[in-house]
Amino acid sequence: MFQGLINGVSAVAIPILILAIVGHGWYKKVKVYEVFTEGAKEGFTVAVRIIPFLVAILVAIGSFRSSGALDLITSLLAPMTSWIGMPGEVIPMALMRPLSGSGALGIVSELTTTYGPDSLIARMAAVMEGSTETTFYILAVYFGSVGVKKTRHALPAALTADLAGIIAAVVVTQMVFG
Amino acid sequence: MINTIWIVLMAGGILVAGFQCLGLDYSSTAGLVMNPSFVPLNDLTKGLFDSAKASVNLAMGLIGIMALWLGLMRIAEESGLVKIFARAVRPIMIRLFPDVPEDHPAMGAMVMNIAANMLGLGNAATPLGLKAMQELQTLNKVKDTATNAMATFMALNTSSVTFIPATVIGIRAAANAANPAEIIGPVILATGVSTTVAVIVVKLLQKLPKYQVLEPQASSAESAGEEV
């Protein structure tokens, strides 16, 4: 029942959203085709722009994994994370997510390719990617842009939310796909 | 920080592989036995090149999906759908940001940023978020210190209010997942938990004596002067 509901939401979300956007655009007499292609042009730039970050992080992770160094670290942390149902392979993701968006994206990609997109590991990393954010980057850039130096309770609140998000991602993934 | 992590991953891997080349065997009955071999380092090198190739394949697979979302987002902006959305969530925004006047430009910018985050459009979210911070700064009396509204906005942003994690769906689609979008439901649930925690924690912490804003005499006089 619960899983059926979740699957239902997942199934209808994107088709309905696309229909709503295109339908509303047509209703408002927007030249949907021209405007769409105008926006879509940026897709190439964005995808190409992330290549350096992907190469840097995928190669570094590749080094860490193919040498067996990652197994070493995860075997140290695994007893602590296993009681909430988090597989050791996802630990690097949880560690990287608050630090680097491109880094976390690299880890998700890597786990998805290595274990297959339909594995529990890849799904958990994907849910974690979607439900948490690059806290340090956002705080630094956003506060930096307006010259705020004393961030008060912003960082402790954000980090608590990250921890809650990571645990929630693990628990929900286990409930739905486990 | 990312520099430290990168060097640890990169150099840590190479050092561990190098150590394994010694082929130390602790379990042997004849004491510590060494079986030197270059296999671990050769495997490592092959792994590095394979990773580099895989990252470009991945980015190529993403081009189409990114283009689709950015195109749709542009239609939603042109048709005014984004504005309608902003009006719909106004009651929530007033509760979250009681210090920000209802019709202040900061409200609009924050709503647009959160909407872009909900759709998983990070590239649209960042410019709007920076605009929102600038607008919030105009309401700030102590310019080098975060306001409650800023901290709440940051907590919302870093807890990621995501409904459509477009990039990660793109990655899964590029990897030929049976159902790339199946993670949407779980993401909404998990993000709901982290956002709820973020709002509760940020609202609780702002009351602590430790996080009170110390308003200097000079600056309060200055801001009073500005209001006149």
mmCIF file of C-alpha atoms in Angstrom:
data_model
loop_
_atom_site.group_PDB
_atom_site.id
_atom_site.type_symbol
_atom_site.label_atom_id
_atom_site.label_comp_id
_atom_site.label_asym_id
_atom_site.label_seq_id
_atom_site.Cartn_x
_atom_site.Cartn_y
_atom_site.Cartn_z
ATOM 1 C CA MET A 1 0.000 0.000 0.000
ATOM 2 C CA PHE A 2 2.660 2.427 1.129
ATOM 3 C CA GLN A 3 5.010 1.318 -1.617
ATOM 4 C CA GLY A 4 2.209 1.469 -4.181
ATOM 5 C CA LEU A 5 1.453 5.051 -3.218
ATOM 6 C CA ILE A 6 5.111 6.071 -3.476
ATOM 7 C CA ASN A 7 5.441 4.360 -6.852
ATOM 8 C CA GLY A 8 2.278 6.108 -7.987
ATOM 9 C CA VAL A 9 3.617 9.532 -7.042
ATOM 10 C CA SER A 10 6.874 8.757 -8.853
ATOM 11 C CA ALA A 11 5.027 7.575 -11.964
ATOM 12 C CA VAL A 12 2.716 10.557 -12.446
ATOM 13 C CA ALA A 13 4.910 13.433 -11.197
ATOM 14 C CA ILE A 14 6.928 14.138 -14.339
ATOM 15 C CA PRO A 15 4.257 13.539 -17.019
ATOM 16 C CA ILE A 16 1.791 15.781 -15.124
ATOM 17 C CA LEU A 17 4.393 18.477 -14.569
ATOM 18 C CA ILE A 18 5.368 18.522 -18.259
ATOM 19 C CA LEU A 19 1.722 18.591 -19.335
ATOM 20 C CA ALA A 20 1.010 21.457 -16.917
ATOM 21 C CA ILE A 21 3.989 23.524 -18.096
ATOM 22 C CA VAL A 22 3.340 22.993 -21.817
ATOM 23 C CA GLY A 23 -0.451 23.298 -21.439
ATOM 24 C CA HIS A 24 -0.200 26.520 -19.436
ATOM 25 C CA GLY A 25 2.308 27.932 -21.922
ATOM 26 C CA TRP A 26 -0.027 27.130 -24.828
ATOM 27 C CA TYR A 27 -2.998 28.657 -22.936
ATOM 28 C CA LYS A 28 -1.002 31.851 -22.307
ATOM 29 C CA LYS A 29 -0.100 31.958 -26.029
ATOM 30 C CA VAL A 30 3.610 31.452 -25.371
ATOM 31 C CA LYS A 31 5.460 30.312 -28.505
ATOM 32 C CA VAL A 32 6.181 27.051 -26.686
ATOM 33 C CA TYR A 33 8.385 25.503 -29.351
ATOM 34 C CA GLU A 34 10.659 28.519 -29.805
ATOM 35 C CA VAL A 35 10.891 29.248 -26.081
ATOM 36 C CA PHE A 36 11.602 25.597 -25.275
ATOM 37 C CA THR A 37 14.482 25.369 -27.747
ATOM 38 C CA GLU A 38 15.832 28.693 -26.475
ATOM 39 C CA GLY A 39 16.023 27.311 -22.928
ATOM 40 C CA ALA A 40 17.192 23.872 -24.059
ATOM 41 C CA LYS A 41 20.270 25.400 -25.702
ATOM 42 C CA GLU A 42 21.771 25.797 -22.233
ATOM 43 C CA GLY A 43 21.551 22.041 -21.641
ATOM 44 C CA PHE A 44 24.692 21.422 -23.658
ATOM 45 C CA THR A 45 26.651 24.116 -21.799
ATOM 46 C CA VAL A 46 25.600 22.842 -18.382
ATOM 47 C CA ALA A 47 26.415 19.215 -19.169
ATOM 48 C CA VAL A 48 29.792 20.109 -20.669
ATOM 49 C CA ARG A 49 30.598 22.479 -17.791
ATOM 50 C CA ILE A 50 30.414 19.627 -15.249
ATOM 51 C CA ILE A 51 32.879 17.399 -17.150
ATOM 52 C CA PRO A 52 36.023 18.721 -15.351
ATOM 53 C CA PHE A 53 34.349 18.160 -11.958
ATOM 54 C CA LEU A 54 33.168 14.709 -12.958
ATOM 55 C CA VAL A 55 36.626 13.686 -14.216
ATOM 56 C CA ALA A 56 38.376 15.065 -11.116
ATOM 57 C CA ILE A 57 36.101 13.368 -8.636
ATOM 58 C CA LEU A 58 35.521 10.122 -10.549
ATOM 59 C CA VAL A 59 39.261 9.602 -11.057
ATOM 60 C CA ALA A 60 40.014 10.384 -7.384
ATOM 61 C CA ILE A 61 37.283 8.016 -6.233
ATOM 62 C CA GLY A 62 38.465 5.473 -8.786
ATOM 63 C CA SER A 63 41.919 5.659 -7.237
ATOM 64 C CA PHE A 64 40.527 5.258 -3.738
ATOM 65 C CA ARG A 65 38.287 2.356 -4.692
ATOM 66 C CA SER A 66 40.405 0.282 -7.102
ATOM 67 C CA SER A 67 43.293 0.368 -4.616
ATOM 68 C CA GLY A 68 41.191 -1.032 -1.797
ATOM 69 C CA ALA A 69 41.615 2.103 0.356
ATOM 70 C CA LEU A 70 37.870 2.714 0.392
ATOM 71 C CA ASP A 71 37.242 -0.820 1.661
ATOM 72 C CA LEU A 72 39.637 -0.041 4.493
ATOM 73 C CA ILE A 73 37.748 3.122 5.594
ATOM 74 C CA THR A 74 34.269 1.738 5.084
ATOM 75 C CA SER A 75 35.080 -1.420 7.052
ATOM 76 C CA LEU A 76 36.042 0.883 9.922
ATOM 77 C CA LEU A 77 32.801 2.904 9.699
ATOM 78 C CA ALA A 78 30.434 0.114 8.634
ATOM 79 C CA PRO A 79 29.650 -1.257 12.129
ATOM 80 C CA MET A 80 28.435 2.227 13.081
ATOM 81 C CA THR A 81 26.256 2.812 10.004
ATOM 82 C CA SER A 82 24.880 -0.707 9.562
ATOM 83 C CA TRP A 83 22.518 -0.406 12.514
ATOM 84 C CA ILE A 84 20.501 2.233 10.637
ATOM 85 C CA GLY A 85 20.628 0.094 7.473
ATOM 86 C CA MET A 86 23.210 2.072 5.539
ATOM 87 C CA PRO A 87 25.475 -0.135 3.371
ATOM 88 C CA GLY A 88 29.187 0.680 3.595
ATOM 89 C CA GLU A 89 29.299 1.639 -0.095
ATOM 90 C CA VAL A 90 27.051 4.647 0.602
ATOM 91 C CA ILE A 91 29.280 6.025 3.418
ATOM 92 C CA PRO A 92 31.489 8.080 1.024
ATOM 93 C CA MET A 93 28.295 9.661 -0.362
ATOM 94 C CA ALA A 94 27.108 10.709 3.098
ATOM 95 C CA LEU A 95 30.557 12.152 3.840
ATOM 96 C CA MET A 96 30.869 14.006 0.515
ATOM 97 C CA ARG A 97 27.320 15.377 0.162
ATOM 98 C CA PRO A 98 27.605 18.446 2.465
ATOM 99 C CA LEU A 99 31.038 19.333 1.050
ATOM 100 C CA SER A 100 30.777 19.224 -2.710
ATOM 101 C CA GLY A 101 27.780 19.055 -5.036
ATOM 102 C CA SER A 102 29.849 17.961 -8.008
ATOM 103 C CA GLY A 103 31.684 15.491 -5.752
ATOM 104 C CA ALA A 104 28.459 13.941 -4.487
ATOM 105 C CA LEU A 105 27.113 13.810 -8.041
ATOM 106 C CA GLY A 106 30.295 11.993 -9.043
ATOM 107 C CA ILE A 107 29.759 9.435 -6.280
ATOM 108 C CA VAL A 108 26.113 8.868 -7.258
ATOM 109 C CA SER A 109 27.193 8.361 -10.875
ATOM 110 C CA GLU A 110 29.939 6.025 -9.807
ATOM 111 C CA LEU A 111 27.687 3.914 -7.562
ATOM 112 C CA THR A 112 25.001 3.859 -10.272
ATOM 113 C CA THR A 113 27.467 2.592 -12.883
ATOM 114 C CA THR A 114 29.244 0.131 -10.574
ATOM 115 C CA TYR A 115 26.279 -1.506 -8.841
ATOM 116 C CA GLY A 116 23.642 -0.887 -11.517
ATOM 117 C CA PRO A 117 20.881 1.747 -11.299
ATOM 118 C CA ASP A 118 18.394 -0.751 -9.845
ATOM 119 C CA SER A 119 20.562 -1.770 -6.869
ATOM 120 C CA LEU A 120 19.667 -0.690 -3.337
ATOM 121 C CA ILE A 121 23.024 1.118 -3.082
ATOM 122 C CA ALA A 122 22.436 3.217 -6.222
ATOM 123 C CA ARG A 123 18.866 3.998 -5.183
ATOM 124 C CA MET A 124 19.908 5.051 -1.664
ATOM 125 C CA ALA A 125 22.651 7.319 -3.034
ATOM 126 C CA ALA A 126 20.163 8.835 -5.491
ATOM 127 C CA VAL A 127 17.622 9.533 -2.726
ATOM 128 C CA MET A 128 20.407 11.051 -0.596
ATOM 129 C CA GLU A 129 21.490 13.229 -3.516
ATOM 130 C CA GLY A 130 17.924 14.456 -3.998
ATOM 131 C CA SER A 131 17.100 15.056 -0.349
ATOM 132 C CA THR A 132 20.206 16.858 0.949
ATOM 133 C CA GLU A 133 22.314 19.794 -0.195
ATOM 134 C CA THR A 134 25.866 21.125 -0.386
ATOM 135 C CA THR A 135 25.630 22.985 2.906
ATOM 136 C CA PHE A 136 29.141 24.429 3.126
ATOM 137 C CA TYR A 137 29.135 25.640 -0.475
ATOM 138 C CA ILE A 138 25.721 27.304 -0.213
ATOM 139 C CA LEU A 139 26.484 29.021 3.104
ATOM 140 C CA ALA A 140 29.854 30.280 1.862
ATOM 141 C CA VAL A 141 28.565 31.579 -1.475
ATOM 142 C CA TYR A 142 25.260 33.042 -0.262
ATOM 143 C CA PHE A 143 26.550 34.773 2.883
ATOM 144 C CA GLY A 144 29.758 35.762 1.111
ATOM 145 C CA SER A 145 27.823 37.475 -1.668
ATOM 146 C CA VAL A 146 26.252 39.970 0.763
ATOM 147 C CA GLY A 147 29.240 40.320 3.114
ATOM 148 C CA VAL A 148 27.687 38.605 6.142
ATOM 149 C CA LYS A 149 30.475 37.189 8.342
ATOM 150 C CA LYS A 150 28.624 36.227 11.515
ATOM 151 C CA THR A 151 26.283 33.490 10.367
ATOM 152 C CA ARG A 152 24.856 32.824 13.865
ATOM 153 C CA HIS A 153 22.712 29.689 14.022
ATOM 154 C CA ALA A 154 22.655 29.086 10.241
ATOM 155 C CA LEU A 155 25.446 26.463 10.149
ATOM 156 C CA PRO A 156 24.387 24.346 13.179
ATOM 157 C CA ALA A 157 20.775 24.316 11.896
ATOM 158 C CA ALA A 158 21.886 23.379 8.374
ATOM 159 C CA LEU A 159 24.171 20.558 9.566
ATOM 160 C CA THR A 160 21.455 19.115 11.811
ATOM 161 C CA ALA A 161 19.130 19.139 8.791
ATOM 162 C CA ASP A 162 21.807 17.342 6.713
ATOM 163 C CA LEU A 163 22.135 14.602 9.302
ATOM 164 C CA ALA A 164 18.345 14.239 9.475
ATOM 165 C CA GLY A 165 18.180 14.135 5.665
ATOM 166 C CA ILE A 166 20.840 11.424 5.394
ATOM 167 C CA ILE A 167 19.195 9.236 8.035
ATOM 168 C CA ALA A 168 15.763 9.815 6.452
ATOM 169 C CA ALA A 169 17.151 8.868 3.019
ATOM 170 C CA VAL A 170 18.505 5.590 4.435
ATOM 171 C CA VAL A 171 15.314 4.705 6.305
ATOM 172 C CA VAL A 172 12.932 5.604 3.447
ATOM 173 C CA THR A 173 15.024 3.757 0.840
ATOM 174 C CA GLN A 174 15.069 0.656 3.053
ATOM 175 C CA MET A 175 11.285 0.893 3.541
ATOM 176 C CA VAL A 176 10.465 1.310 -0.162
ATOM 177 C CA PHE A 177 13.155 -0.747 -1.927
ATOM 178 C CA GLY A 178 14.702 -2.866 0.840
ATOM 179 C CA MET B 1 38.091 21.411 2.239
ATOM 180 C CA ILE B 2 37.358 19.791 -1.125
ATOM 181 C CA ASN B 3 41.105 20.050 -1.842
ATOM 182 C CA THR B 4 41.891 17.996 1.262
ATOM 183 C CA ILE B 5 39.302 15.374 0.390
ATOM 184 C CA TRP B 6 40.547 15.168 -3.182
ATOM 185 C CA ILE B 7 44.191 14.679 -2.221
ATOM 186 C CA VAL B 8 43.242 12.078 0.424
ATOM 187 C CA LEU B 9 41.229 10.103 -2.144
ATOM 188 C CA MET B 10 43.825 10.408 -4.901
ATOM 189 C CA ALA B 11 47.068 9.947 -2.922
ATOM 190 C CA GLY B 12 45.489 7.571 -0.386
ATOM 191 C CA GLY B 13 44.513 5.229 -3.193
ATOM 192 C CA ILE B 14 47.944 5.325 -4.817
ATOM 193 C CA LEU B 15 49.732 4.734 -1.486
ATOM 194 C CA VAL B 16 47.467 1.817 -0.541
ATOM 195 C CA ALA B 17 47.962 0.247 -3.996
ATOM 196 C CA GLY B 18 51.713 0.767 -3.685
ATOM 197 C CA PHE B 19 51.708 -0.913 -0.287
ATOM 198 C CA GLN B 20 49.802 -3.873 -1.699
ATOM 199 C CA CYS B 21 52.549 -4.276 -4.337
ATOM 200 C CA LEU B 22 54.813 -5.516 -1.528
ATOM 201 C CA GLY B 23 52.469 -8.511 -1.292
ATOM 202 C CA LEU B 24 52.934 -8.933 2.460
ATOM 203 C CA ASP B 25 51.422 -12.183 3.679
ATOM 204 C CA TYR B 26 50.802 -12.151 7.432
ATOM 205 C CA SER B 27 48.995 -15.499 7.517
ATOM 206 C CA SER B 28 51.971 -17.551 6.355
ATOM 207 C CA THR B 29 53.339 -20.071 8.866
ATOM 208 C CA ALA B 30 56.888 -19.145 7.886
ATOM 209 C CA GLY B 31 56.491 -15.681 9.408
ATOM 210 C CA LEU B 32 56.131 -12.526 7.302
ATOM 211 C CA VAL B 33 56.385 -13.440 3.610
ATOM 212 C CA MET B 34 56.760 -10.955 0.748
ATOM 213 C CA ASN B 35 55.427 -11.638 -2.757
ATOM 214 C CA PRO B 36 56.276 -8.431 -4.651
ATOM 215 C CA SER B 37 54.172 -7.742 -7.744
ATOM 216 C CA PHE B 38 53.142 -4.735 -9.822
ATOM 217 C CA VAL B 39 49.582 -5.993 -10.370
ATOM 218 C CA PRO B 40 47.876 -3.641 -7.821
ATOM 219 C CA LEU B 41 49.503 -0.557 -9.384
ATOM 220 C CA ASN B 42 48.669 -1.716 -12.915
ATOM 221 C CA ASP B 43 45.048 -2.265 -11.858
ATOM 222 C CA LEU B 44 45.008 1.189 -10.299
ATOM 223 C CA THR B 45 46.253 2.857 -13.482
ATOM 224 C CA LYS B 46 43.682 1.031 -15.566
ATOM 225 C CA GLY B 47 41.011 2.077 -13.048
ATOM 226 C CA LEU B 48 42.020 5.748 -13.278
ATOM 227 C CA PHE B 49 41.768 5.782 -17.096
ATOM 228 C CA ASP B 50 38.466 3.916 -17.055
ATOM 229 C CA SER B 51 37.031 6.450 -14.573
ATOM 230 C CA ALA B 52 38.112 9.380 -16.733
ATOM 231 C CA LYS B 53 36.426 7.831 -19.793
ATOM 232 C CA ALA B 54 33.248 7.008 -17.840
ATOM 233 C CA SER B 55 32.827 10.586 -16.616
ATOM 234 C CA VAL B 56 32.682 11.956 -20.169
ATOM 235 C CA ASN B 57 30.202 9.277 -21.283
ATOM 236 C CA LEU B 58 28.076 10.270 -18.309
ATOM 237 C CA ALA B 59 28.121 13.987 -19.160
ATOM 238 C CA MET B 60 27.192 13.207 -22.786
ATOM 239 C CA GLY B 61 24.186 11.208 -21.579
ATOM 240 C CA LEU B 62 23.126 14.177 -19.443
ATOM 241 C CA ILE B 63 23.029 16.731 -22.286
ATOM 242 C CA GLY B 64 19.612 15.715 -23.581
ATOM 243 C CA ILE B 65 17.959 15.503 -20.160
ATOM 244 C CA MET B 66 19.353 18.863 -19.029
ATOM 245 C CA ALA B 67 18.156 20.450 -22.292
ATOM 246 C CA LEU B 68 14.654 19.044 -21.752
ATOM 247 C CA TRP B 69 14.362 20.522 -18.241
ATOM 248 C CA LEU B 70 15.896 23.861 -19.057
ATOM 249 C CA GLY B 71 13.548 24.174 -22.050
ATOM 250 C CA LEU B 72 10.469 23.390 -19.938
ATOM 251 C CA MET B 73 11.611 25.796 -17.213
ATOM 252 C CA ARG B 74 11.898 28.571 -19.787
ATOM 253 C CA ILE B 75 8.296 27.952 -20.912
ATOM 254 C CA ALA B 76 7.120 28.069 -17.261
ATOM 255 C CA GLU B 77 8.874 31.403 -16.763
ATOM 256 C CA GLU B 78 7.452 32.941 -19.954
ATOM 257 C CA SER B 79 3.890 31.770 -19.293
ATOM 258 C CA GLY B 80 3.872 33.155 -15.756
ATOM 259 C CA LEU B 81 3.454 29.717 -14.146
ATOM 260 C CA VAL B 82 6.354 30.530 -11.811
ATOM 261 C CA LYS B 83 4.532 33.681 -10.618
ATOM 262 C CA ILE B 84 1.300 31.756 -9.998
ATOM 263 C CA PHE B 85 3.281 29.306 -7.907
ATOM 264 C CA ALA B 86 4.764 32.164 -5.894
ATOM 265 C CA ARG B 87 1.288 33.444 -5.064
ATOM 266 C CA ALA B 88 0.113 29.981 -4.012
ATOM 267 C CA VAL B 89 2.777 29.476 -1.353
ATOM 268 C CA ARG B 90 2.456 32.992 0.071
ATOM 269 C CA PRO B 91 0.693 31.916 3.327
ATOM 270 C CA ILE B 92 3.564 29.542 4.163
ATOM 271 C CA MET B 93 6.165 32.195 3.359
ATOM 272 C CA ILE B 94 4.586 34.727 5.724
ATOM 273 C CA ARG B 95 4.825 32.229 8.616
ATOM 274 C CA LEU B 96 8.383 31.217 7.824
ATOM 275 C CA PHE B 97 9.603 34.786 7.430
ATOM 276 C CA PRO B 98 7.595 36.954 9.847
ATOM 277 C CA ASP B 99 10.269 39.675 9.732
ATOM 278 C CA VAL B 100 9.949 40.151 5.960
ATOM 279 C CA PRO B 101 7.088 42.365 4.710
ATOM 280 C CA GLU B 102 4.597 40.369 2.617
ATOM 281 C CA ASP B 103 5.110 42.328 -0.602
ATOM 282 C CA HIS B 104 8.878 42.824 -0.226
ATOM 283 C CA PRO B 105 10.938 41.792 -3.298
ATOM 284 C CA ALA B 106 12.835 39.368 -1.013
ATOM 285 C CA MET B 107 9.674 37.202 -0.784
ATOM 286 C CA GLY B 108 9.376 36.831 -4.572
ATOM 287 C CA ALA B 109 13.053 36.008 -5.012
ATOM 288 C CA MET B 110 12.969 33.431 -2.195
ATOM 289 C CA VAL B 111 9.859 31.739 -3.628
ATOM 290 C CA MET B 112 11.448 31.531 -7.096
ATOM 291 C CA ASN B 113 14.615 30.052 -5.593
ATOM 292 C CA ILE B 114 12.689 27.448 -3.591
ATOM 293 C CA ALA B 115 10.551 26.621 -6.657
ATOM 294 C CA ALA B 116 13.692 26.076 -8.745
ATOM 295 C CA ASN B 117 15.065 23.851 -5.972
ATOM 296 C CA MET B 118 11.817 21.880 -5.878
ATOM 297 C CA LEU B 119 12.164 21.171 -9.591
ATOM 298 C CA GLY B 120 15.790 20.170 -9.026
ATOM 299 C CA LEU B 121 17.095 22.998 -11.194
ATOM 300 C CA GLY B 122 20.233 23.970 -9.319
ATOM 301 C CA ASN B 123 21.472 26.288 -12.047
ATOM 302 C CA ALA B 124 18.281 28.351 -11.942
ATOM 303 C CA ALA B 125 18.174 28.263 -8.135
ATOM 304 C CA THR B 126 21.564 29.821 -7.418
ATOM 305 C CA PRO B 127 21.071 33.195 -9.213
ATOM 306 C CA LEU B 128 17.601 33.559 -7.628
ATOM 307 C CA GLY B 129 18.947 32.643 -4.189
ATOM 308 C CA LEU B 130 21.709 35.247 -4.420
ATOM 309 C CA LYS B 131 19.114 37.847 -5.434
ATOM 310 C CA ALA B 132 17.006 36.855 -2.408
ATOM 311 C CA MET B 133 20.014 37.292 -0.093
ATOM 312 C CA GLN B 134 20.640 40.791 -1.460
ATOM 313 C CA GLU B 135 17.001 41.717 -0.853
ATOM 314 C CA LEU B 136 17.149 40.288 2.689
ATOM 315 C CA GLN B 137 20.321 42.277 3.321
ATOM 316 C CA THR B 138 18.390 45.537 2.663
ATOM 317 C CA LEU B 139 16.235 44.653 5.707
ATOM 318 C CA ASN B 140 19.296 43.880 7.858
ATOM 319 C CA LYS B 141 20.231 46.385 10.569
ATOM 320 C CA VAL B 142 23.605 44.837 11.454
ATOM 321 C CA LYS B 143 25.181 44.286 8.051
ATOM 322 C CA ASP B 144 27.904 41.766 8.976
ATOM 323 C CA THR B 145 25.524 39.513 10.923
ATOM 324 C CA ALA B 146 22.889 37.127 9.582
ATOM 325 C CA THR B 147 19.229 37.946 10.275
ATOM 326 C CA ASN B 148 16.699 35.344 11.418
ATOM 327 C CA ALA B 149 15.141 35.447 7.941
ATOM 328 C CA MET B 150 18.534 34.780 6.311
ATOM 329 C CA ALA B 151 19.257 31.837 8.606
ATOM 330 C CA THR B 152 15.802 30.374 7.932
ATOM 331 C CA PHE B 153 16.262 30.824 4.178
ATOM 332 C CA MET B 154 19.691 29.123 4.364
ATOM 333 C CA ALA B 155 18.267 26.256 6.421
ATOM 334 C CA LEU B 156 15.531 25.737 3.799
ATOM 335 C CA ASN B 157 18.096 25.862 0.998
ATOM 336 C CA THR B 158 20.606 23.493 2.543
ATOM 337 C CA SER B 159 17.928 20.992 3.539
ATOM 338 C CA SER B 160 16.957 20.918 -0.157
ATOM 339 C CA VAL B 161 13.219 21.159 -0.742
ATOM 340 C CA THR B 162 13.241 18.864 -3.797
ATOM 341 C CA PHE B 163 10.276 17.386 -5.641
ATOM 342 C CA ILE B 164 11.901 16.561 -8.967
ATOM 343 C CA PRO B 165 15.598 15.648 -8.548
ATOM 344 C CA ALA B 166 16.184 16.154 -12.281
ATOM 345 C CA THR B 167 19.958 15.641 -12.373
ATOM 346 C CA VAL B 168 19.930 12.384 -10.464
ATOM 347 C CA ILE B 169 17.022 11.086 -12.589
ATOM 348 C CA GLY B 170 19.152 12.013 -15.588
ATOM 349 C CA ILE B 171 22.075 9.979 -14.264
ATOM 350 C CA ARG B 172 19.812 6.990 -13.648
ATOM 351 C CA ALA B 173 18.267 7.309 -17.127
ATOM 352 C CA ALA B 174 21.734 7.504 -18.682
ATOM 353 C CA ALA B 175 22.632 4.278 -16.817
ATOM 354 C CA ASN B 176 19.537 2.548 -18.295
ATOM 355 C CA ALA B 177 17.591 2.205 -15.042
ATOM 356 C CA ALA B 178 14.371 0.177 -15.374
ATOM 357 C CA ASN B 179 12.519 3.157 -13.894
ATOM 358 C CA PRO B 180 14.743 6.242 -13.554
ATOM 359 C CA ALA B 181 12.056 8.339 -11.817
ATOM 360 C CA GLU B 182 11.108 5.764 -9.132
ATOM 361 C CA ILE B 183 13.174 7.662 -6.568
ATOM 362 C CA ILE B 184 10.897 10.736 -6.676
ATOM 363 C CA GLY B 185 8.535 9.473 -3.964
ATOM 364 C CA PRO B 186 11.319 8.524 -1.504
ATOM 365 C CA VAL B 187 13.111 11.836 -2.208
ATOM 366 C CA ILE B 188 9.960 13.829 -1.378
ATOM 367 C CA LEU B 189 9.582 11.917 1.902
ATOM 368 C CA ALA B 190 13.238 12.243 2.942
ATOM 369 C CA THR B 191 13.423 15.893 1.935
ATOM 370 C CA GLY B 192 10.237 16.530 3.923
ATOM 371 C CA VAL B 193 11.928 15.128 7.027
ATOM 372 C CA SER B 194 15.126 17.156 6.566
ATOM 373 C CA THR B 195 13.221 20.373 5.816
ATOM 374 C CA THR B 196 10.945 19.936 8.834
ATOM 375 C CA VAL B 197 13.991 19.364 11.047
ATOM 376 C CA ALA B 198 15.701 22.397 9.477
ATOM 377 C CA VAL B 199 12.791 24.737 10.179
ATOM 378 C CA ILE B 200 12.250 23.465 13.742
ATOM 379 C CA VAL B 201 15.973 23.646 14.608
ATOM 380 C CA VAL B 202 16.512 27.080 13.063
ATOM 381 C CA LYS B 203 13.474 28.515 14.856
ATOM 382 C CA LEU B 204 14.552 26.983 18.191
ATOM 383 C CA LEU B 205 18.192 28.070 17.897
ATOM 384 C CA GLN B 206 17.342 31.690 17.047
ATOM 385 C CA LYS B 207 15.890 32.044 20.573
ATOM 386 C CA LEU B 208 19.084 30.908 22.324
ATOM 387 C CA PRO B 209 21.009 33.700 24.125
ATOM 388 C CA LYS B 210 24.164 32.530 22.331
ATOM 389 C CA TYR B 211 22.722 33.498 18.936
ATOM 390 C CA GLN B 212 21.202 36.868 19.839
ATOM 391 C CA VAL B 213 22.193 39.812 17.640
ATOM 392 C CA LEU B 214 24.231 42.342 19.589
ATOM 393 C CA GLU B 215 23.113 45.598 18.080
ATOM 394 C CA PRO B 216 25.743 48.308 18.619
ATOM 395 C CA GLN B 217 24.476 51.768 19.682
ATOM 396 C CA ALA B 218 25.985 53.466 16.645
ATOM 397 C CA SER B 219 24.411 51.089 14.153
ATOM 398 C CA SER B 220 20.942 51.252 15.709
ATOM 399 C CA ALA B 221 21.090 55.051 15.654
ATOM 400 C CA GLU B 222 22.217 54.869 12.047
ATOM 401 C CA SER B 223 19.366 52.614 10.990
ATOM 402 C CA ALA B 224 16.881 54.738 12.908
ATOM 403 C CA GLY B 225 18.212 57.672 10.954
ATOM 404 C CA GLU B 226 17.709 55.828 7.674
ATOM 405 C CA GLU B 227 14.093 55.160 8.463
ATOM 406 C CA VAL B 228 13.360 58.877 8.920
#
